Short mmCIF file of C-alpha atoms in Angstrom, two decimals:
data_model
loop_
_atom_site.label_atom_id
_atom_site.label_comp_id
_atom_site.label_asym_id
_atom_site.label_seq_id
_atom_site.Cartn_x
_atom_site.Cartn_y
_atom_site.Cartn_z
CA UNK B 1 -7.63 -21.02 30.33
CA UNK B 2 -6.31 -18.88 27.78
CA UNK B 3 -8.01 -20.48 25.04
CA UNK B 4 -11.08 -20.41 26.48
CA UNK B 5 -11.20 -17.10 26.94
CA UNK B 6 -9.89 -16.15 23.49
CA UNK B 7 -11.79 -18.88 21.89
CA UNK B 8 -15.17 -16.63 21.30
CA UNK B 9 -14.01 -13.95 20.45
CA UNK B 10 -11.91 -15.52 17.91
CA UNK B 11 -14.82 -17.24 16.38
CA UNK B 12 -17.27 -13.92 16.36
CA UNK B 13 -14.56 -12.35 14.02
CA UNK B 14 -14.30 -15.38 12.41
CA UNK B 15 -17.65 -15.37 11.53
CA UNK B 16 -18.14 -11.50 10.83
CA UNK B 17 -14.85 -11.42 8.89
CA UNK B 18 -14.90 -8.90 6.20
CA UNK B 19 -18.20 -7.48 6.99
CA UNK B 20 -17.01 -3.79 6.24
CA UNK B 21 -16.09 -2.23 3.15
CA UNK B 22 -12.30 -2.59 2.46
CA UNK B 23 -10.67 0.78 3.57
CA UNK B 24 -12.23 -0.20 6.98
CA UNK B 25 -10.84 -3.72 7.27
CA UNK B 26 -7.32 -2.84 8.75
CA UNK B 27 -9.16 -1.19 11.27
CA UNK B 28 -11.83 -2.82 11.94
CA UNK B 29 -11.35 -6.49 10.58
CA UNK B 30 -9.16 -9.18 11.52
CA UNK B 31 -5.59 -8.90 12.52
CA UNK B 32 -4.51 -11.53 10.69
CA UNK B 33 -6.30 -11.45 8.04
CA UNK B 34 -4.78 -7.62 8.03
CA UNK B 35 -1.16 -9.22 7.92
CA UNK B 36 -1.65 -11.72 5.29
CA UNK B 37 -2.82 -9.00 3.04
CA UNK B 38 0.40 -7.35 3.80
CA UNK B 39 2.29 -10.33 3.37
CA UNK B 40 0.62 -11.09 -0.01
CA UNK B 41 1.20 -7.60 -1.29
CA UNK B 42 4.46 -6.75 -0.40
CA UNK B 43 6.20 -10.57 -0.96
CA UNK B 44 8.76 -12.04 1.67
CA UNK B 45 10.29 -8.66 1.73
CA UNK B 46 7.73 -7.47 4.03
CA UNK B 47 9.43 -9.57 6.83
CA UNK B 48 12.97 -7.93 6.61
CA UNK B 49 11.23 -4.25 6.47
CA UNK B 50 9.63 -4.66 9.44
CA UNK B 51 12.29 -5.64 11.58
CA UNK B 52 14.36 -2.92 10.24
CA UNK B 53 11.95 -0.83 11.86
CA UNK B 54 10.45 -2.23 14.99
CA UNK B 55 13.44 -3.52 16.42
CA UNK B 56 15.19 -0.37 16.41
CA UNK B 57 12.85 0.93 17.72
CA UNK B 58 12.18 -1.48 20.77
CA UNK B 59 15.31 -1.05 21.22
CA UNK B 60 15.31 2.61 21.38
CA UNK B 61 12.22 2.53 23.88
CA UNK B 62 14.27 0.38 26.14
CA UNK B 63 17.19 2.32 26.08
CA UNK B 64 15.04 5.63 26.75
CA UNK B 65 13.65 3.75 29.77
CA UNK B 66 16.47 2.00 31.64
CA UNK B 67 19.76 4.17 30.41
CA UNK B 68 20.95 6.17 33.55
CA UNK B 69 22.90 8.72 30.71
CA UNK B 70 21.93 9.73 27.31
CA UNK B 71 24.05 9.19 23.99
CA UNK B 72 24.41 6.26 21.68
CA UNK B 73 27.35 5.01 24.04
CA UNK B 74 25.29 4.74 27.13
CA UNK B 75 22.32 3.50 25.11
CA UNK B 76 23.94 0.90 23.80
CA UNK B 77 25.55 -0.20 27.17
CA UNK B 78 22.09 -0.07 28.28
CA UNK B 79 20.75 -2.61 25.61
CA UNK B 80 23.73 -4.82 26.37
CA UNK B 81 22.59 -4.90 30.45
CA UNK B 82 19.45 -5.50 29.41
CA UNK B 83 20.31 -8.79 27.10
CA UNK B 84 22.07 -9.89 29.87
CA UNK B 85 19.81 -9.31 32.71
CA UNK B 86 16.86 -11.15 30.14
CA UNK B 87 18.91 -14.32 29.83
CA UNK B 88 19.67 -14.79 33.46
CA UNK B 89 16.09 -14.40 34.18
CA UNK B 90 15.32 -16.60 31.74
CA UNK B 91 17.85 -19.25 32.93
CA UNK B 92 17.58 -19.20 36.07
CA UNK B 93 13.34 -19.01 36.38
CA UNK B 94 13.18 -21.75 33.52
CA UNK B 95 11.93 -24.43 35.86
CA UNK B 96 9.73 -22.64 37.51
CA UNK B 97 7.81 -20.63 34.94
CA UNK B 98 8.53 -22.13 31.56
CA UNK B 99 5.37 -21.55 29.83
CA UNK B 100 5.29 -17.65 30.80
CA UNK B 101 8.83 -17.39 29.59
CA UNK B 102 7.72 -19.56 26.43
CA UNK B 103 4.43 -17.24 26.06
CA UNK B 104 6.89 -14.10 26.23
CA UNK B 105 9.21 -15.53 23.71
CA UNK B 106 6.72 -16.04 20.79
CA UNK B 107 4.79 -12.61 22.30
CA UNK B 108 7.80 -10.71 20.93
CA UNK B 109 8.30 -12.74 18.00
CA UNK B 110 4.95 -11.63 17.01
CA UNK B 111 5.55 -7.74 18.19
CA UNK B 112 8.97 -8.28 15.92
CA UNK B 113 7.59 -9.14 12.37
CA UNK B 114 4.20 -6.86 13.13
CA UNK B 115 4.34 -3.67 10.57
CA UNK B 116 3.40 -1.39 13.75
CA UNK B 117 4.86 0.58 16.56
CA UNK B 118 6.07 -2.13 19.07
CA UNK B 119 5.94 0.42 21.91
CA UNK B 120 1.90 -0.63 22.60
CA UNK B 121 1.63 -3.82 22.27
CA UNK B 122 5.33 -4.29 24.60
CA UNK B 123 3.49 -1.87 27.19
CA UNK B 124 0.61 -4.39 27.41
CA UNK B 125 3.07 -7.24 29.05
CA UNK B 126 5.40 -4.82 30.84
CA UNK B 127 4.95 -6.73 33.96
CA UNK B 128 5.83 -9.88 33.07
CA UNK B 129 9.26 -8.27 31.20
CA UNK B 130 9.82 -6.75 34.51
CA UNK B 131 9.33 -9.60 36.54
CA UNK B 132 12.11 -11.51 34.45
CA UNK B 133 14.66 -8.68 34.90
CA UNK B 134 14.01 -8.53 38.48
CA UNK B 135 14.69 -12.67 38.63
CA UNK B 136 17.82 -12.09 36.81
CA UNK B 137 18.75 -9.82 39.05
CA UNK B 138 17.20 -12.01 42.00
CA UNK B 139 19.12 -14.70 41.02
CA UNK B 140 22.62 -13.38 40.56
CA UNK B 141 22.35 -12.02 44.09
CA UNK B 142 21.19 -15.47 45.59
CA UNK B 143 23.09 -17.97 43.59
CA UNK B 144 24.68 -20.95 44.56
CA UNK B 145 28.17 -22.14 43.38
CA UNK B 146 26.73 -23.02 40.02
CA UNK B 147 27.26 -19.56 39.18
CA UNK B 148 31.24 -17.77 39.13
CA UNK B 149 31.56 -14.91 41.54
CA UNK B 150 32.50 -13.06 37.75
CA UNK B 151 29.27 -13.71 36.38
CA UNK B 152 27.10 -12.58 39.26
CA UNK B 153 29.36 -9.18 39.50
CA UNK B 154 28.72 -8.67 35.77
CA UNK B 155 24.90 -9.56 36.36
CA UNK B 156 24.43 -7.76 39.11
CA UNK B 157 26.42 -4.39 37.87
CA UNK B 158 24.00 -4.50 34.89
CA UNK B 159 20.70 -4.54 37.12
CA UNK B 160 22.33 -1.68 38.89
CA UNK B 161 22.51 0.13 35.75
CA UNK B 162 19.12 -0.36 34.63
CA UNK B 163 17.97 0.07 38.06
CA UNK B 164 18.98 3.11 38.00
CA UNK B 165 18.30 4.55 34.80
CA UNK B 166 15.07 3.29 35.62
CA UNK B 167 14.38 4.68 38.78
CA UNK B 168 16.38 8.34 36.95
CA UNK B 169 13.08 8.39 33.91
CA UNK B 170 10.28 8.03 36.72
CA UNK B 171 11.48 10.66 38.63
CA UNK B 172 11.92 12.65 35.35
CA UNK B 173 8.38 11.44 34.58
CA UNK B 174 6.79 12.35 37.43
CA UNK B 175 8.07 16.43 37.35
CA UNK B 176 7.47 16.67 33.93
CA UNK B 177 3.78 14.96 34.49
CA UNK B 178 3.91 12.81 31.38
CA UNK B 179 0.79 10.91 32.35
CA UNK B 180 -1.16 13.71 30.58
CA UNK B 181 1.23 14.03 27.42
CA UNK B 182 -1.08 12.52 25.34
CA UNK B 183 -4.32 14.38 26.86
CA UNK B 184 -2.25 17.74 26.33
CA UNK B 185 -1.10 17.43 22.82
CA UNK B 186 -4.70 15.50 21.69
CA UNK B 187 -6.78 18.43 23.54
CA UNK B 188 -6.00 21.30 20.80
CA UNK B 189 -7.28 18.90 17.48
CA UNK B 190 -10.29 17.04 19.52
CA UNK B 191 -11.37 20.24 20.34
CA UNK B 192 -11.27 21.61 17.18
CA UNK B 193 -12.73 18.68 15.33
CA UNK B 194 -15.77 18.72 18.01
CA UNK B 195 -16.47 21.90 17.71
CA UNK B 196 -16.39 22.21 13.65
CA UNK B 197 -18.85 19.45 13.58
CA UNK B 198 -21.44 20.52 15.79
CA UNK B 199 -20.95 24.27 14.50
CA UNK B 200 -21.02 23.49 10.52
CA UNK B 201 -22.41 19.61 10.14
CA UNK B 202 -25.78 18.20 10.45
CA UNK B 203 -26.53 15.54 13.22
CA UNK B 204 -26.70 12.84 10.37
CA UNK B 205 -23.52 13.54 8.55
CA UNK B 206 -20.63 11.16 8.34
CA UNK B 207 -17.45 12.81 9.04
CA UNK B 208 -14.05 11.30 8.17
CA UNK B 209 -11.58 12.28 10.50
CA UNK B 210 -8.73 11.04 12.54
CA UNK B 211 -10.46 11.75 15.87
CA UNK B 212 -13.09 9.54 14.91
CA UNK B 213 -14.30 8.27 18.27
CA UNK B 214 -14.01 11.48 20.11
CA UNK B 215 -16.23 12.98 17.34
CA UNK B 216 -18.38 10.70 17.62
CA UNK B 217 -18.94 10.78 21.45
CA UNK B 218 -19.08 14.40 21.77
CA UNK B 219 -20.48 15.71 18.60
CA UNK B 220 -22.94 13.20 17.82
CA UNK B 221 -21.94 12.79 14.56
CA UNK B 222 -21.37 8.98 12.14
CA UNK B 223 -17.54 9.19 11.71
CA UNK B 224 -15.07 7.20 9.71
CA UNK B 225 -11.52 6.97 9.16
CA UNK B 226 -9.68 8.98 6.76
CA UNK B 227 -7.39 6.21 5.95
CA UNK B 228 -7.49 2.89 5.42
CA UNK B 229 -5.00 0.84 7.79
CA UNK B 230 -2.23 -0.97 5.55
CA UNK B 231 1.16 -2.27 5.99
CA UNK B 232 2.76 -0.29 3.26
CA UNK B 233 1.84 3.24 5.40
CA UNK B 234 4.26 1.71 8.20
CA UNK B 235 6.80 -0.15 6.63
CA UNK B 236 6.97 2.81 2.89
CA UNK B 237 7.39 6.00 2.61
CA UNK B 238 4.38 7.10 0.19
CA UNK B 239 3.95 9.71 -1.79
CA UNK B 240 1.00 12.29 -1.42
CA UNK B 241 -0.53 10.64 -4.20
CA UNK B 242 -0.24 6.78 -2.69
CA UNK B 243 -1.59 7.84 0.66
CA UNK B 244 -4.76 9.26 -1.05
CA UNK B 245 -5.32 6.55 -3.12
CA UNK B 246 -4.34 4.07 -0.20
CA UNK B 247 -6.58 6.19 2.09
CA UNK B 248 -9.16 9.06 1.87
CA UNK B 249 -9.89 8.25 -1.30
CA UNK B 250 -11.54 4.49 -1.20
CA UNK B 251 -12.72 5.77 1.62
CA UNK B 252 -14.54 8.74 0.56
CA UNK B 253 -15.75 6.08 -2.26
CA UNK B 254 -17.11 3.72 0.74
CA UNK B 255 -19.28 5.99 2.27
CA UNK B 256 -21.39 9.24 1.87
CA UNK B 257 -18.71 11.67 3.83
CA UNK B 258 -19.97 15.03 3.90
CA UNK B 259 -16.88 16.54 6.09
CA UNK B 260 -13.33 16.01 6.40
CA UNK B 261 -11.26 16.68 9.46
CA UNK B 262 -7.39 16.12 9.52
CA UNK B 263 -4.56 16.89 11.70
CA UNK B 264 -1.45 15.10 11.11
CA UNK B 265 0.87 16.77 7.97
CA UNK B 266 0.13 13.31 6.34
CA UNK B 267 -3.44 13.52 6.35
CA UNK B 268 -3.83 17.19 5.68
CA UNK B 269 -1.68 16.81 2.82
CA UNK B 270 -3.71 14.47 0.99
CA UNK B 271 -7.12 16.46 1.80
CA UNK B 272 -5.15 19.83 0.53
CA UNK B 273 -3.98 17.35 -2.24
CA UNK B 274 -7.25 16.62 -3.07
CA UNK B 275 -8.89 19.97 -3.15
CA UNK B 276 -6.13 20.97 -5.53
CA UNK B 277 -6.72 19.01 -8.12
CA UNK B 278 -8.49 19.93 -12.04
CA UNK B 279 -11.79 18.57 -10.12
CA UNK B 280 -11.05 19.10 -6.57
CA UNK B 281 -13.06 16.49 -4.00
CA UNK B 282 -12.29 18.75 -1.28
CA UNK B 283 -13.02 22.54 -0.10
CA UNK B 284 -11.29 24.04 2.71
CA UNK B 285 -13.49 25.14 5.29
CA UNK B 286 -11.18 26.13 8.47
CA UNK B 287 -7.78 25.75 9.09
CA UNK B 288 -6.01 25.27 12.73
CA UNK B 289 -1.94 24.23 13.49
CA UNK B 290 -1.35 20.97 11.98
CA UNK B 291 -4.52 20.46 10.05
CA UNK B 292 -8.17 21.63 8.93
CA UNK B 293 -11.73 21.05 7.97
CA UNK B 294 -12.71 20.49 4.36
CA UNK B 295 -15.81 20.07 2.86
CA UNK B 296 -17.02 17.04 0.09
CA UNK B 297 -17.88 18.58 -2.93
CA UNK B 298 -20.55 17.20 -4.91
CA UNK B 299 -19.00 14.44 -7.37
#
């Protein structure tokens, strides 16, 4: 069933592969394709980077989530409970649900050696991660004599734990309402952004920008990335320099961008970095916390 319904899709970008210019095809291209080119650039060492970052920090989302106290201590008792609840889940619903538990496995293989924040793409199964806690838990509470009276203490003690810590972040969640986190920090920028482009751009200008799809939607205006999606902006810390020529720049090479819009210090950086230069690219236009508006110059 699964490959049925990923098989068309699969062969549509297949077939369309590489279709946009090349700053767009981390975006916009195939996945794969993305981490090969990765791969091929950075050598085996892109392997070892990459789980020197996302498994730290998996691990620090799950401690956040489950750990009933703050501190490195706690967090890492947390972890710990967690490990164990996971393989008593995995024991002990083997039988019963062995190609789930066999999806999950090479799921988080994947998530593990991808050069992105793990935090989405874990969010997207949470369910299923749940449901296996829960049967460890489940299980040391129901077991027969094939498991010590030691062992379903210990398991049991650590679903308490997490239980708890759990149930301790929703509450904390729900006061501090941090459904709309995202909404509330985005709202300042997209507004901006919107209203710079319908104020100083023409309806048929292409914008680059990191709000490219809310421009787009509520300004009416063509809009592009400002960067170009790699491995080495995850995994490296670049300089000012390697981040334009990794980004804006190929980009502003691509395509006929008439306006610039940036928030993030990394972004408005470069664009400030480029309209600095012996024959600037760039011209400020407006300036808001975190970022600004530039102007192409005529090259």
């Amino acid at each position: 069933a699964a490959v049925l319904c990923l098989l068309p899709w699969q062969l549509y970008s297949a077939r369309h592969a590489g279709m946009v210019p090349a700053p767009l095809l981390g975006g916009y291209d195939s996945y794969t394709a993305w981490w090969i080119r990765g791969f091929r650039e950075m050598g085996v060492a892109m392997v070892p980077r990459t789980l020197g970052r996302t498994v730290p920090e998996a691990a620090g989302m799950f401690a956040a989530l489950f750990s009933p106290v703050r501190g490195a201590f706690a967090h890492g008792v947390t972890i710990a409970a967690l490990v164990v609840l996971a393989i008593a889940g995995y024991v002990s619903s083997w039988r019963r649900i062995p190609v789930t538990l066999l999806f999950l496995v090479a799921y988080l293989f994947i998530i593990a050696i991808w050069p992105f924040q793990p935090g989405r793409f874990i969010w997207g199964l949470w369910p299923l991660l749940l449901l296996v806690l829960l049967l460890g838990a489940r299980a040391a509470a129901t077991a027969s004599n094939a498991w010590s009276a030691p062992l379903r203490v210990l398991v049991l003690a650590c679903a308490a734990w997490a239980g708890i810590g759990y149930g301790m972040y929703e509450v904390r969640a729900v006061k501090g309402q941090w459904w709309s986190t995202i909404p509330r920090n985005a709202a300042p920028h997209i507004a901006f952004a919107v209203e710079w482009a319908q104020a100083r751009t023409a309806p048929g200008d292409v914008i680059a920008t990191e709000d490219e799809g809310p421009v787009y939607l509520y300004a009416g205006r063509h809009t592009v990335p400002v960067r170009a999606l790699t491995t080495k902006q995850y995994l490296m810390d670049l300089s000012v320099e390697e981040n334009a020529a990794d980004g804006l720049l190929p980009v502003l090479a691509a395509y006929p961008v008439r306006a610039v819009i940036v928030y993030t210090r990394a972004a408005f950086d470069v664009a400030r970095y480029l309209g600095d230069r012996p024959k600037p690219l760039l011209a400020p236009q407006g300036v808001f916390p975190g970022g600004g508006a530039f102007t192409v110059l005529p090259r």
